[in-house]
């Protein structure tokens, strides 16, 4: 147990500051959210001064709330199309195709893709605003349809494409390093027996990188489910058409002032995240 | 079944290394052919260029009467066994063996049948349901061979097929490989840097250096009459004696030298090395050191003076300038 020979007491002394910080900034807010979630706490008014415990009423109300179910559905679409499919597939394809191109083309592409990942969300959101907005938007001008307001007419599609653009770099990097671990002789054996690209990926590459695929899918699903950048682009509109859960929660809490209700919805989001994580862990374990 | 013709073939890597340099080679149908040479001489590159895994910079490769120079590896009908065997770790032995058929969309039952038949032929029958990780090195090597055989290619290419086996197993696998090749009568090219392996296995050997062939011939020819001093140095389990004499270099194998009343070399015994059934004796003759082989229990005492001689037919003369065989 005590391999460093510190003695338990001193060892505890060393980790205590970290534990205290984690406690203050992570555990306490989480528990506080849980608590608020069972009250009728509000931003203003009598319930702000004297919140009452209302038990599970908030949760029940959320599940019955069409705004919430709409939002849940949009979040599921957002995660499925922009992360599980979009970033995953595009990231893998980029990593796979870039292996065989000349080094400078590879480095240029990787650099460009990375740029979208390291720029701050606010900057990126305004860039996209400039591209997608009505009348002066770059895309509209390029397509000769300046009257189209992409973010208003196709809000979810815009968000999905935006998030694919933004997040693909991570998947690409992860898959690039995963592919480096596939023995070249196995790929060449597949080539020699005449396997197509798809057969090679399915029979040789995928079994090697299965763990990476699962880990990557888990990470990008959770990030996407909790992503708040959509608010910067569409604010959930028009008419709740792009109101993914983090946006709904934010609007309920700070625009609607319903802190208790919004906390309850955060709890549901947290449960959703946990469910996703459990499914992935189950899949990962089945591999071993 | 088909032979291989390599014509004026060059393979240059992007970094400018000319690994195969204007090389001509003809390998007969059904032949067991060895590419032999020191590390980095381009053996693997030549093999990979024949397989199509490296593009030829210049020249042509033909298999049978098909020019395959511009064909994809998958269209060349070649099978290859890599040094690390490249078995798919997540497939069973039987799935591995049947993989070439699966890629072609052959019916499952035929795949299974072929896997069983091929595995039987390579004494893998009991291991069909194991994964590569559960096999010994020798079994993995045979599984990789089985997969290559099951591909029913016209040409079999082996890159150092025995180098990952321990010395004992290597002998066994060597015999096994030779018998299998005889049974299949499959044109086979294998790469090795072990001259004993090449001599033991091959019908013909190409000794390579710096991307070119130094000598091409049967094991006997290459062993008895190395075409130049490079080959002479490289072939043989004990290095050949190469002694400058005037404008020539005299080459004699230690195995062909024996004590005589008068002869080629006279010197003082300085070292005796035990080789098992024989011993290698080193004589100091002035500047030069001469090795010769004596039967066991026949070793001279260190410090004695010995004269050795060889049958005239076994004494080779090389030009000092060019290193080429003169006679
Ligand atoms: N992918 C590559 N890119 C650039 N140069 C290479 C590459 N592969 C091999 N070379 C060079 O080409 C030459 C021939 O290499 P090759 O692998 O064919 O040698 P080899 O005879 O198989 O050697 P060994 O017995 O060590 O396997 C070497 O000088 C090597 O450094
Ligand atoms: Mg090699």
XYZ file of C-alpha atoms and ligand atoms in Angstrom:
647
model
C 0.000 0.000 0.000
C 2.464 2.602 1.215
C 5.013 2.232 -1.554
C 6.453 5.719 -1.200
C 7.152 5.206 2.494
C 5.457 8.481 3.383
C 3.202 7.201 6.071
C -0.549 7.487 5.745
C -0.828 10.704 7.651
C 1.665 12.650 5.605
C 0.262 11.156 2.387
C -3.174 12.425 3.356
C -1.572 15.774 4.111
C -0.263 15.970 0.589
C -3.536 15.224 -1.169
C -5.747 17.153 1.240
C -5.445 20.552 -0.521
C -6.423 19.000 -3.819
C -9.349 17.211 -2.221
C -10.523 20.420 -0.583
C -10.387 22.289 -3.900
C -12.267 19.528 -5.681
C -14.789 19.519 -2.866
C -15.385 23.260 -3.018
C -15.495 23.684 -6.783
C -16.891 20.384 -7.999
C -18.677 18.283 -5.434
C -20.368 21.085 -3.588
C -21.895 22.766 -6.674
C -23.055 19.376 -7.920
C -24.760 18.563 -4.645
C -26.135 22.103 -4.470
C -27.677 21.639 -7.906
C -29.232 18.402 -6.742
C -30.675 20.203 -3.749
C -31.989 23.151 -5.732
C -33.545 20.691 -8.123
C -36.010 19.567 -5.468
C -37.027 23.114 -4.492
C -39.064 25.796 -6.180
C -36.118 28.218 -5.987
C -36.461 31.201 -8.309
C -34.247 34.056 -9.380
C -36.646 36.712 -8.073
C -39.850 36.907 -6.091
C -40.939 35.214 -2.830
C -39.503 31.809 -3.796
C -36.070 33.410 -4.134
C -36.078 34.409 -0.486
C -37.853 31.348 0.884
C -37.501 28.363 -1.435
C -39.758 25.461 -0.547
C -38.818 21.836 -0.993
C -41.173 20.422 -3.604
C -39.660 16.951 -3.918
C -39.835 15.331 -7.303
C -42.457 17.747 -8.648
C -39.852 19.464 -10.844
C -38.794 16.224 -12.444
C -42.345 15.145 -13.110
C -43.140 18.532 -14.559
C -40.052 18.438 -16.798
C -40.905 15.057 -18.229
C -44.418 16.302 -19.039
C -43.151 19.623 -20.425
C -43.322 19.646 -24.252
C -40.437 22.128 -24.271
C -38.302 19.598 -22.425
C -39.214 16.609 -24.583
C -38.657 18.716 -27.692
C -35.285 19.711 -26.328
C -34.393 16.133 -25.425
C -35.208 15.028 -28.964
C -33.143 17.853 -30.477
C -30.207 16.976 -28.209
C -30.422 13.349 -29.278
C -30.412 14.410 -32.952
C -27.572 16.826 -32.290
C -25.425 14.174 -30.595
C -26.269 11.462 -33.104
C -25.710 13.417 -36.299
C -22.977 15.841 -35.325
C -20.894 13.663 -32.983
C -21.578 9.931 -33.254
C -21.882 10.046 -37.020
C -20.457 13.371 -38.212
C -17.283 13.938 -36.228
C -16.589 10.232 -35.867
C -16.879 9.307 -39.517
C -15.313 12.467 -40.891
C -12.483 12.333 -38.347
C -11.759 8.721 -39.226
C -11.934 9.359 -42.959
C -9.543 12.284 -42.689
C -7.113 10.259 -40.574
C -7.377 7.301 -42.959
C -6.976 9.291 -46.164
C -4.231 11.574 -44.877
C -1.952 8.580 -44.284
C -1.247 8.199 -47.966
C -0.888 11.816 -49.108
C 2.291 13.832 -49.248
C 3.552 15.168 -45.913
C 2.977 18.844 -46.686
C -0.649 18.259 -47.723
C -1.169 16.208 -44.576
C 0.330 18.852 -42.331
C -1.631 21.652 -43.983
C -4.925 19.813 -43.620
C -4.196 18.862 -40.033
C -3.296 22.459 -39.274
C -6.505 23.811 -40.771
C -8.649 21.243 -39.010
C -6.906 21.933 -35.719
C -7.513 25.646 -36.109
C -11.263 25.104 -35.854
C -10.642 23.208 -32.643
C -8.370 25.633 -30.851
C -10.204 28.885 -31.640
C -12.409 30.110 -28.753
C -16.117 29.295 -29.158
C -17.182 32.920 -29.174
C -14.802 33.780 -31.997
C -15.870 30.744 -33.951
C -19.545 31.435 -33.374
C -19.212 34.939 -34.764
C -17.255 33.664 -37.742
C -20.107 31.333 -38.505
C -22.566 34.085 -37.943
C -20.794 36.034 -40.636
C -20.882 33.056 -42.963
C -24.500 32.083 -42.420
C -26.364 35.311 -41.805
C -28.906 36.855 -44.138
C -28.118 39.386 -46.896
C -24.379 39.684 -46.233
C -23.591 36.091 -45.253
C -20.683 34.556 -47.163
C -22.487 31.308 -47.880
C -25.580 33.066 -49.194
C -23.462 35.224 -51.468
C -21.455 32.249 -52.659
C -24.576 30.301 -53.509
C -26.289 33.343 -54.993
C -29.030 33.155 -52.356
C -28.342 36.126 -50.106
C -31.931 36.173 -48.886
C -31.521 32.803 -47.149
C -30.982 33.121 -43.426
C -29.455 29.725 -42.748
C -29.529 29.912 -38.981
C -33.212 30.777 -39.019
C -34.459 28.571 -41.817
C -32.312 25.520 -41.075
C -31.294 25.994 -37.441
C -30.650 22.354 -36.455
C -28.883 21.526 -39.709
C -26.685 24.570 -39.260
C -25.852 23.595 -35.693
C -25.022 20.037 -36.715
C -22.744 21.132 -39.535
C -21.176 23.724 -37.265
C -20.439 21.149 -34.582
C -19.000 18.679 -37.083
C -16.715 21.391 -38.385
C -15.744 22.374 -34.887
C -15.137 18.958 -33.338
C -13.752 16.789 -36.123
C -10.167 17.712 -35.278
C -10.276 15.776 -32.044
C -11.528 12.585 -33.686
C -9.026 13.001 -36.493
C -6.106 13.303 -34.096
C -7.290 10.405 -32.002
C -7.758 8.172 -35.030
C -4.455 9.234 -36.533
C -2.621 7.943 -33.508
C -4.849 4.862 -33.326
C -4.118 4.011 -36.972
C -0.402 4.292 -36.349
C -0.779 1.293 -34.052
C -2.155 -0.990 -36.770
C 0.753 -3.155 -37.974
C 1.565 -2.207 -41.594
C 2.197 -5.841 -42.490
C -1.436 -6.655 -41.689
C -2.666 -3.855 -43.922
C -0.345 -5.077 -46.656
C -1.558 -8.638 -46.272
C -5.065 -7.341 -46.887
C -3.843 -5.432 -49.937
C -2.146 -8.522 -51.317
C -5.257 -10.657 -51.126
C -7.126 -7.881 -52.927
C -9.255 -6.548 -50.080
C -11.114 -3.326 -50.904
C -10.699 -0.232 -48.752
C -13.907 -0.983 -46.926
C -12.972 -4.650 -46.358
C -9.606 -3.572 -44.998
C -11.194 -1.139 -42.576
C -13.786 -3.662 -41.451
C -11.580 -6.745 -41.137
C -8.172 -5.371 -40.244
C -8.334 -1.795 -38.997
C -11.530 -1.710 -36.974
C -10.740 -4.668 -34.699
C -7.479 -2.946 -33.788
C -9.025 0.434 -33.013
C -12.334 -0.704 -31.509
C -11.357 0.591 -28.094
C -10.365 3.934 -29.583
C -13.655 4.185 -31.455
C -15.645 3.583 -28.288
C -13.591 6.006 -26.205
C -13.778 8.656 -28.871
C -17.516 8.224 -29.344
C -18.059 8.466 -25.600
C -16.032 11.649 -25.251
C -17.493 13.496 -28.208
C -21.044 12.402 -27.317
C -20.718 13.809 -23.823
C -19.086 17.016 -25.016
C -21.741 17.519 -27.628
C -24.608 16.763 -25.267
C -23.288 19.401 -22.873
C -22.197 21.913 -25.489
C -23.411 25.446 -24.942
C -22.068 26.968 -28.169
C -25.460 26.493 -29.941
C -26.730 29.308 -27.751
C -24.210 31.674 -29.289
C -25.434 30.817 -32.768
C -29.214 30.490 -32.526
C -30.125 31.089 -28.859
C -32.354 28.052 -29.248
C -34.569 29.745 -31.809
C -36.471 30.280 -33.855
C -39.422 29.167 -31.764
C -37.412 26.527 -29.813
C -36.440 24.769 -33.037
C -32.787 24.472 -32.003
C -33.171 24.511 -28.247
C -30.859 21.685 -27.152
C -30.867 20.862 -23.442
C -28.016 23.086 -22.221
C -29.681 26.016 -23.978
C -33.099 25.183 -22.571
C -31.673 24.878 -19.066
C -29.858 28.178 -19.384
C -32.941 29.950 -20.667
C -35.206 28.455 -18.020
C -32.777 29.416 -15.272
C -31.663 32.869 -16.314
C -34.346 34.114 -18.676
C -37.285 32.403 -16.982
C -35.794 32.666 -13.494
C -36.868 29.087 -12.676
C -33.677 27.988 -10.915
C -35.240 24.975 -9.199
C -36.892 23.741 -12.366
C -33.722 24.251 -14.442
C -31.648 22.386 -11.864
C -33.998 19.461 -12.088
C -33.523 19.427 -15.847
C -29.725 19.533 -15.379
C -30.118 16.477 -13.234
C -31.942 14.720 -16.057
C -29.172 15.742 -18.447
C -26.655 14.334 -16.006
C -28.599 11.071 -15.839
C -28.640 10.961 -19.629
C -24.867 11.415 -19.713
C -24.456 8.666 -17.147
C -26.610 6.359 -19.232
C -24.483 7.017 -22.328
C -21.297 6.412 -20.345
C -22.623 3.140 -18.933
C -23.559 1.828 -22.356
C -20.057 2.578 -23.663
C -18.380 1.053 -20.649
C -20.460 -2.068 -21.121
C -19.387 -2.242 -24.769
C -15.755 -1.655 -23.851
C -15.817 -4.403 -21.277
C -17.363 -6.850 -23.714
C -14.261 -6.399 -25.828
C -11.999 -7.502 -22.982
C 1.999 -21.634 -61.787
C 4.421 -19.203 -63.298
C 7.961 -17.956 -63.246
C 9.042 -14.414 -62.461
C 10.945 -12.144 -64.814
C 12.527 -8.974 -63.510
C 13.954 -6.656 -66.115
C 16.167 -3.646 -65.489
C 14.248 -3.015 -62.296
C 15.002 -0.016 -60.087
C 13.213 0.994 -56.931
C 14.055 4.381 -55.495
C 12.532 5.487 -52.186
C 11.221 9.034 -51.850
C 14.284 9.930 -49.769
C 16.483 9.086 -52.750
C 17.777 5.699 -51.591
C 18.211 3.463 -54.653
C 17.382 0.205 -52.899
C 17.108 -1.874 -56.096
C 19.411 -0.792 -58.886
C 18.833 -1.813 -62.525
C 18.395 -5.433 -61.588
C 17.762 -8.345 -63.978
C 16.563 -11.676 -62.711
C 14.751 -14.715 -64.024
C 13.141 -17.184 -61.661
C 11.868 -20.407 -63.148
C 8.433 -21.880 -62.638
C 8.325 -23.995 -59.489
C 11.745 -22.893 -58.327
C 12.672 -22.267 -54.690
C 14.758 -19.154 -54.976
C 16.749 -17.370 -52.272
C 17.648 -13.679 -52.115
C 20.698 -13.477 -49.922
C 22.732 -10.507 -48.805
C 23.840 -8.334 -45.920
C 21.452 -6.043 -44.075
C 20.253 -3.085 -46.146
C 21.242 -4.527 -49.527
C 17.677 -4.287 -50.858
C 16.335 -7.833 -50.516
C 13.096 -6.816 -48.860
C 12.651 -3.968 -51.312
C 13.064 -6.296 -54.292
C 10.544 -8.708 -52.809
C 8.087 -5.898 -52.091
C 8.506 -4.518 -55.583
C 7.672 -7.923 -57.036
C 4.601 -7.991 -54.788
C 3.632 -4.467 -55.831
C 3.858 -3.028 -52.326
C 6.558 -0.675 -53.584
C 6.217 0.923 -56.985
C 8.955 0.228 -59.515
C 10.770 3.419 -60.463
C 12.094 1.843 -63.639
C 11.970 -1.461 -65.450
C 9.411 -4.248 -65.447
C 8.199 -7.236 -63.476
C 6.388 -10.111 -65.156
C 4.735 -13.125 -63.575
C 4.293 -15.912 -66.099
C 3.603 -14.022 -69.288
C 1.673 -11.229 -67.558
C 3.395 -7.890 -67.179
C 2.397 -6.882 -63.649
C 4.521 -3.765 -63.273
C 1.525 -1.439 -63.169
C -0.906 -3.798 -61.424
C -2.133 -3.391 -57.862
C -0.768 -5.959 -55.382
C -4.197 -7.569 -55.165
C -4.254 -8.217 -58.905
C -0.835 -9.839 -59.193
C -1.726 -13.248 -57.778
C 1.163 -13.249 -55.359
C 1.042 -14.296 -51.722
C 3.473 -13.038 -49.144
C 4.513 -14.072 -45.658
C 5.933 -11.224 -43.609
C 8.682 -11.465 -41.071
C 6.198 -10.787 -38.240
C 3.698 -13.181 -39.934
C 0.975 -10.470 -39.918
C -1.717 -12.844 -38.677
C -4.917 -11.021 -37.769
C -4.994 -11.247 -33.973
C -8.781 -11.078 -33.675
C -9.435 -13.953 -36.073
C -9.025 -17.641 -35.359
C -6.445 -19.665 -37.253
C -9.138 -21.003 -39.528
C -10.533 -17.498 -40.215
C -7.019 -16.286 -40.910
C -6.356 -19.067 -43.392
C -9.691 -18.559 -45.111
C -9.349 -14.778 -45.292
C -8.133 -14.612 -48.916
C -11.221 -16.591 -49.920
C -13.524 -14.461 -47.793
C -12.296 -11.316 -49.529
C -13.207 -12.857 -52.863
C -16.689 -13.679 -51.607
C -16.255 -17.453 -51.786
C -19.037 -19.423 -50.063
C -18.607 -19.994 -46.311
C -18.608 -23.784 -46.682
C -15.826 -23.658 -49.256
C -13.855 -21.314 -47.010
C -14.194 -23.723 -44.121
C -13.244 -26.699 -46.270
C -10.161 -24.985 -47.666
C -9.072 -23.871 -44.201
C -9.333 -27.404 -42.858
C -7.553 -28.971 -45.826
C -4.734 -26.416 -45.850
C -4.306 -26.596 -42.096
C -4.056 -30.400 -42.249
C -1.304 -30.078 -44.822
C 0.682 -27.888 -42.460
C 0.005 -29.881 -39.267
C -2.289 -27.187 -37.890
C -5.413 -29.344 -37.799
C -5.777 -29.258 -34.030
C -5.293 -25.499 -33.774
C -8.013 -24.218 -36.088
C -10.040 -22.512 -33.364
C -7.136 -20.845 -31.610
C -6.180 -17.239 -32.026
C -2.669 -16.276 -33.151
C -1.842 -15.082 -29.631
C -2.323 -18.642 -28.402
C 0.170 -20.168 -30.847
C 3.909 -20.747 -30.556
C 6.257 -18.987 -32.948
C 6.566 -22.034 -35.190
C 2.820 -22.544 -35.279
C 2.273 -18.895 -36.144
C 4.758 -19.225 -38.966
C 2.901 -22.231 -40.339
C -0.455 -20.486 -39.968
C 0.909 -17.566 -42.003
C 2.201 -20.018 -44.599
C -1.184 -21.713 -44.662
C -2.907 -18.401 -45.326
C -0.493 -17.672 -48.153
C -1.032 -21.128 -49.620
C -4.815 -20.819 -49.334
C -4.697 -17.676 -51.445
C -3.824 -20.035 -54.337
C -1.432 -17.482 -55.737
C 0.992 -18.184 -58.564
C 3.977 -16.953 -56.630
C 4.877 -17.205 -52.962
C 7.089 -14.532 -51.423
C 8.648 -15.017 -47.995
C 10.514 -12.278 -46.135
C 12.877 -13.853 -43.635
C 10.326 -16.542 -42.816
C 12.517 -18.311 -40.289
C 14.271 -15.454 -38.548
C 11.820 -15.199 -35.670
C 12.276 -18.838 -34.689
C 14.882 -20.169 -32.294
C 17.792 -22.137 -33.738
C 16.262 -25.536 -33.098
C 12.863 -24.743 -34.505
C 14.479 -23.045 -37.457
C 15.985 -26.317 -38.641
C 12.647 -28.058 -38.337
C 10.784 -25.266 -40.103
C 13.397 -25.228 -42.832
C 12.862 -28.885 -43.670
C 9.135 -28.372 -43.450
C 9.232 -25.410 -45.789
C 11.277 -27.257 -48.351
C 8.945 -30.256 -48.338
C 5.866 -28.063 -48.608
C 7.372 -26.193 -51.528
C 8.184 -29.461 -53.307
C 4.641 -30.736 -52.802
C 3.028 -27.549 -54.066
C 5.614 -26.957 -56.784
C 4.894 -23.271 -56.208
C 7.371 -20.667 -57.457
C 8.802 -19.364 -54.199
C 11.164 -16.505 -53.468
C 12.493 -16.116 -49.978
C 14.671 -13.495 -48.425
C 17.329 -14.294 -45.910
C 20.567 -12.898 -44.604
C 21.566 -16.319 -43.297
C 23.800 -17.949 -45.898
C 23.411 -21.424 -44.349
C 19.652 -21.170 -44.722
C 19.956 -20.137 -48.354
C 22.418 -22.920 -49.136
C 20.231 -25.510 -47.442
C 16.909 -24.524 -48.926
C 17.273 -22.949 -52.295
C 17.423 -24.345 -55.802
C 19.209 -21.167 -56.781
C 20.583 -18.210 -54.896
C 21.048 -14.570 -55.805
C 23.651 -12.849 -53.659
C 22.826 -9.155 -53.479
C 24.806 -6.106 -52.502
C 23.765 -2.453 -52.713
C 20.701 -3.162 -54.835
C 22.508 -5.305 -57.397
C 23.070 -9.020 -57.845
C 26.675 -10.044 -57.258
C 26.219 -13.672 -58.141
C 23.439 -15.927 -59.276
C 23.703 -19.686 -59.164
C 23.004 -22.965 -57.452
C 24.110 -23.303 -53.830
C 26.987 -25.485 -55.019
C 28.224 -22.954 -57.563
C 27.968 -20.088 -55.142
C 29.710 -22.001 -52.392
C 32.469 -23.502 -54.492
C 33.158 -20.669 -56.889
C 32.151 -17.307 -55.451
C 32.206 -14.821 -58.309
C 34.023 -12.123 -56.373
C 35.606 -11.464 -53.009
C 32.368 -9.981 -51.622
C 30.471 -13.200 -52.212
C 33.460 -15.244 -51.076
C 33.432 -13.373 -47.796
C 29.708 -13.640 -47.340
C 29.106 -17.316 -48.106
C 30.277 -20.097 -45.813
C 29.843 -20.719 -42.113
C 33.549 -20.031 -41.587
C 34.922 -17.056 -43.530
C 36.983 -17.856 -46.619
C 40.727 -17.247 -46.484
C 41.547 -14.370 -48.814
C 45.289 -13.797 -49.075
C 46.938 -11.207 -51.357
C 49.639 -12.648 -53.594
C 51.096 -10.215 -56.074
C 48.356 -8.799 -58.292
C 45.924 -11.454 -57.155
C 44.049 -12.550 -54.094
C 44.068 -16.244 -53.329
C 40.845 -17.644 -51.884
C 40.547 -21.010 -50.160
C 37.786 -22.260 -47.884
C 38.978 -23.445 -44.470
C 37.111 -26.707 -45.082
C 39.262 -27.495 -48.137
C 42.612 -26.960 -46.412
C 44.412 -29.803 -44.709
C 47.934 -30.332 -43.298
C 50.495 -31.432 -45.844
C 54.255 -31.809 -46.138
C 54.409 -28.766 -48.354
C 51.697 -26.451 -49.620
C 50.112 -23.038 -49.912
C 50.519 -21.653 -46.430
C 52.832 -22.280 -43.495
C 52.248 -20.699 -40.119
C 52.128 -20.996 -36.348
C 48.957 -22.255 -34.686
C 47.519 -19.392 -32.628
C 43.857 -20.173 -31.938
C 41.743 -23.339 -31.933
C 37.957 -22.935 -31.950
C 35.665 -25.862 -31.333
C 32.830 -26.081 -33.885
C 31.363 -29.350 -32.632
C 32.363 -32.187 -34.939
C 35.226 -30.106 -36.282
C 37.564 -27.412 -35.020
C 38.689 -24.225 -36.716
C 42.433 -23.702 -36.421
C 43.938 -20.271 -37.062
C 47.505 -20.020 -38.338
C 49.581 -16.860 -38.128
C 51.477 -16.560 -41.417
C 53.289 -13.260 -41.181
C 50.701 -10.559 -41.948
C 47.917 -12.981 -42.753
C 45.771 -15.274 -40.713
C 44.753 -18.552 -42.287
C 41.899 -20.671 -40.980
C 41.505 -24.353 -41.644
C 39.207 -27.039 -40.340
C 40.337 -30.275 -38.719
C 38.255 -33.247 -37.536
C 37.631 -33.513 -33.792
C 40.480 -34.906 -31.646
C 42.925 -33.987 -34.399
C 43.754 -30.452 -33.271
C 47.427 -29.365 -33.376
C 48.948 -27.891 -30.223
C 49.119 -24.117 -30.021
C 52.528 -22.820 -31.048
C 53.359 -25.638 -33.446
C 54.196 -24.805 -37.046
C 51.860 -26.288 -39.644
C 51.804 -26.304 -43.453
C 48.418 -26.598 -45.183
C 47.419 -27.267 -48.749
C 44.249 -27.636 -50.821
C 43.365 -29.501 -54.003
C 44.199 -27.195 -56.926
C 40.564 -27.146 -58.057
C 39.566 -25.609 -54.731
C 42.008 -22.725 -54.904
C 40.415 -19.588 -56.355
C 42.197 -16.533 -57.674
C 40.667 -13.076 -57.632
C 41.892 -9.940 -59.339
C 43.218 -7.580 -56.694
C 41.831 -4.474 -58.400
C 38.319 -5.594 -59.317
C 37.820 -8.432 -56.846
C 36.485 -10.567 -59.701
C 37.173 -14.282 -60.000
C 40.054 -14.863 -62.413
C 40.030 -18.589 -62.559
N 10.547 2.979 -46.589
C 11.818 3.310 -46.875
N 12.131 4.589 -47.151
C 13.404 4.923 -47.449
N 14.430 4.078 -47.495
C 14.188 2.789 -47.221
C 12.873 2.332 -46.894
N 12.928 1.013 -46.670
C 14.207 0.653 -46.843
N 14.974 1.718 -47.181
C 16.420 1.693 -47.504
O 16.588 0.896 -48.650
C 17.714 0.054 -48.524
C 17.313 -1.400 -48.691
O 16.451 -1.745 -47.629
P 15.821 -3.194 -47.491
O 14.833 -3.153 -46.400
O 15.351 -3.653 -48.824
O 17.082 -4.053 -47.058
P 17.168 -5.586 -46.683
O 18.145 -6.183 -47.626
O 15.845 -6.193 -46.611
O 17.834 -5.524 -45.248
P 17.549 -6.442 -43.955
O 18.314 -7.698 -44.137
O 18.136 -5.603 -42.843
O 16.083 -6.631 -43.848
C 18.317 0.374 -47.165
O 19.390 1.254 -47.377
C 17.212 1.043 -46.413
O 17.747 1.990 -45.519
Mg 14.608 -6.997 -45.027
